[in-house]
CSV table of C-alpha atoms in Angstrom, one decimal:
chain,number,residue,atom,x,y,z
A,28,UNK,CA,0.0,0.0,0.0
A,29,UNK,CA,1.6,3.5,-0.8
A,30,UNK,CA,2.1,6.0,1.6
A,31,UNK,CA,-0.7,8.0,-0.5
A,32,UNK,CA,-3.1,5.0,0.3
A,33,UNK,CA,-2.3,5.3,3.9
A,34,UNK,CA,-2.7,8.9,4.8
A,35,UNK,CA,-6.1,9.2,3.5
A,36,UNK,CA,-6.8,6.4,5.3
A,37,UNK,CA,-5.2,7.5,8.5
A,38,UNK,CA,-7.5,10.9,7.7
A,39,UNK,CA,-10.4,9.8,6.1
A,40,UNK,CA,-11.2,6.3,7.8
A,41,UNK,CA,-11.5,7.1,11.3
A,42,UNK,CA,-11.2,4.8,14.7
A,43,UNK,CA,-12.2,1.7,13.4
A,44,UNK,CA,-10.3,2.3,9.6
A,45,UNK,CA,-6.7,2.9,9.5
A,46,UNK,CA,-3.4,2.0,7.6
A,47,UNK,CA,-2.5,-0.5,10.3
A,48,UNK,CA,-5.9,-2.3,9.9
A,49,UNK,CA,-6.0,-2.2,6.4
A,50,UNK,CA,-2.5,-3.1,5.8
A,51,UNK,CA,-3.1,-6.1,8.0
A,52,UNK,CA,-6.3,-7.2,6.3
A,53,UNK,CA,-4.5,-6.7,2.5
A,54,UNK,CA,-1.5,-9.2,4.4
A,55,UNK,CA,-3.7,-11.4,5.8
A,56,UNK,CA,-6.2,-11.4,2.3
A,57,UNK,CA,-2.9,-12.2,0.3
A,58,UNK,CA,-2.1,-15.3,2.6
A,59,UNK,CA,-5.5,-16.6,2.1
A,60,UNK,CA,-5.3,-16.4,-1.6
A,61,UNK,CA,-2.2,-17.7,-1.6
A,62,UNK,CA,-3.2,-20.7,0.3
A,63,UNK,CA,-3.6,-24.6,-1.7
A,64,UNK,CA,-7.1,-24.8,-2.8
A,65,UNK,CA,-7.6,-27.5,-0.1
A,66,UNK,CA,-6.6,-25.6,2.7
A,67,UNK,CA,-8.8,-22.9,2.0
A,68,UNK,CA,-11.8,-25.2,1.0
A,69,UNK,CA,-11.3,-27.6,3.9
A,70,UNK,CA,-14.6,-27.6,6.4
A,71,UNK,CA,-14.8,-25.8,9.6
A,72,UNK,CA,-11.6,-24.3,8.9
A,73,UNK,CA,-10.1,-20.2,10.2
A,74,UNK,CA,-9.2,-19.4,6.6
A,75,UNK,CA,-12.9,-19.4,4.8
A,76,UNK,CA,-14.7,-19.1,8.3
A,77,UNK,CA,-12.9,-16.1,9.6
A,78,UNK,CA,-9.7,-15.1,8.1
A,79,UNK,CA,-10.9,-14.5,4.6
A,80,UNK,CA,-14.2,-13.0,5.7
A,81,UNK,CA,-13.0,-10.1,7.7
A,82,UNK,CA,-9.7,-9.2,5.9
A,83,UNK,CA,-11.8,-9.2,2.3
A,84,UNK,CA,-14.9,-6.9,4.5
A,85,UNK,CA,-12.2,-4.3,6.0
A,86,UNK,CA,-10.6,-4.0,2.1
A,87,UNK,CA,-14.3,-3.5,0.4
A,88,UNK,CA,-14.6,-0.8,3.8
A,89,UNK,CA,-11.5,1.0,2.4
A,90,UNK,CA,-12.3,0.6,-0.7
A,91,UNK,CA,-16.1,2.9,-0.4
A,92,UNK,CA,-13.9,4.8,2.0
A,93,UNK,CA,-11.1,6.3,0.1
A,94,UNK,CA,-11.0,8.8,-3.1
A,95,UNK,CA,-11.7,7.3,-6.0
A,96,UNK,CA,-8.0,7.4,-7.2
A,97,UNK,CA,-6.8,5.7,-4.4
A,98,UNK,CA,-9.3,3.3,-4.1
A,99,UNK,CA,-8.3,2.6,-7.6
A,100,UNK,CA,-4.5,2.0,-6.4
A,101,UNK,CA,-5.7,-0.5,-3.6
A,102,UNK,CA,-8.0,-2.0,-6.2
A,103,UNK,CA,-5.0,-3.0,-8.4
A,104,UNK,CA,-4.1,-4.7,-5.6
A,105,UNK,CA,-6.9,-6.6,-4.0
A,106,UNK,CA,-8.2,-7.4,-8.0
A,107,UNK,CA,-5.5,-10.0,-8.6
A,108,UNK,CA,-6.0,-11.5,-4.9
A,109,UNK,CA,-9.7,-11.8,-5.7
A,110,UNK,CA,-9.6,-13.5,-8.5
A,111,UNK,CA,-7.3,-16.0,-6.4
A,112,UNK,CA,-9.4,-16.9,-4.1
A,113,UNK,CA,-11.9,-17.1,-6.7
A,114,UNK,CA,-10.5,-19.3,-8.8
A,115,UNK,CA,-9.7,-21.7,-5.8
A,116,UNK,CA,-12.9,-21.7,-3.8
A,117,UNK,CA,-16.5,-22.8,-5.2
A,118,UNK,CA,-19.7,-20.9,-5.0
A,119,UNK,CA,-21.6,-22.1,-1.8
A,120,UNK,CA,-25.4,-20.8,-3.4
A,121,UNK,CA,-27.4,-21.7,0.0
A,122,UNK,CA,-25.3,-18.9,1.5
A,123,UNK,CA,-26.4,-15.3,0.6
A,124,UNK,CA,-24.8,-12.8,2.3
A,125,UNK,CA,-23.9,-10.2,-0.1
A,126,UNK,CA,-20.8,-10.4,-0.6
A,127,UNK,CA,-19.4,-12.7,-3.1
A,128,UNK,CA,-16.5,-13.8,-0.4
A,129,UNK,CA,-18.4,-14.7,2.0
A,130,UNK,CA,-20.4,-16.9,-0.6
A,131,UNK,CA,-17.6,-19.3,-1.4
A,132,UNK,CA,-16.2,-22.0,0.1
């Protein structure tokens, strides 16, 4: 994330958005996606439970939050990682949540 990215964040997000939170939700996001396929897809597991959950929600929270010219900078980084996780996780259709992540397993 570039120091651009985390200013406005640090000014625009408030208490509960920051650089620090965000930075640790894009790190924890880009172990996720990194992950095999069967360790992500693996029942009752922290990955698709919780990990992948919460660090994708903070990054789509940053992403409304910010200008859209930085949003687009963090975008060019979360896009690839989405299309990771997508690509190693399978649509779970009884679960409708809203957001696609939270839809896969």
């Amino acid at each position: 994330m570039s120091r651009r990215v985390a200013y406005a964040l640090d000014r625009l997000g408030g208490k509960d958005l920051d650089a620090a939170s965000v930075a640790t939700a894009l790190a924890e996001w880009t172990s996720v996606c990194h992950a095999p396929p069967a360790r992500i897809r693996g029942e009752n597991n922290d990955l698709n439970e919780f990990v992948a959950p919460f660090a994708r929600r903070e990054l789509e929270r940053a992403l409304r939050t910010l200008p859209r010219h930085l949003a687009r900078e963090l975008r060019s980084r979360v896009t690839p990682l989405d299309e990771l996780y997508s690509a190693k996780t399978l649509p779970e259709p009884a679960r409708r949540t809203g957001n696609w992540w939270d839809e896969r397993r």
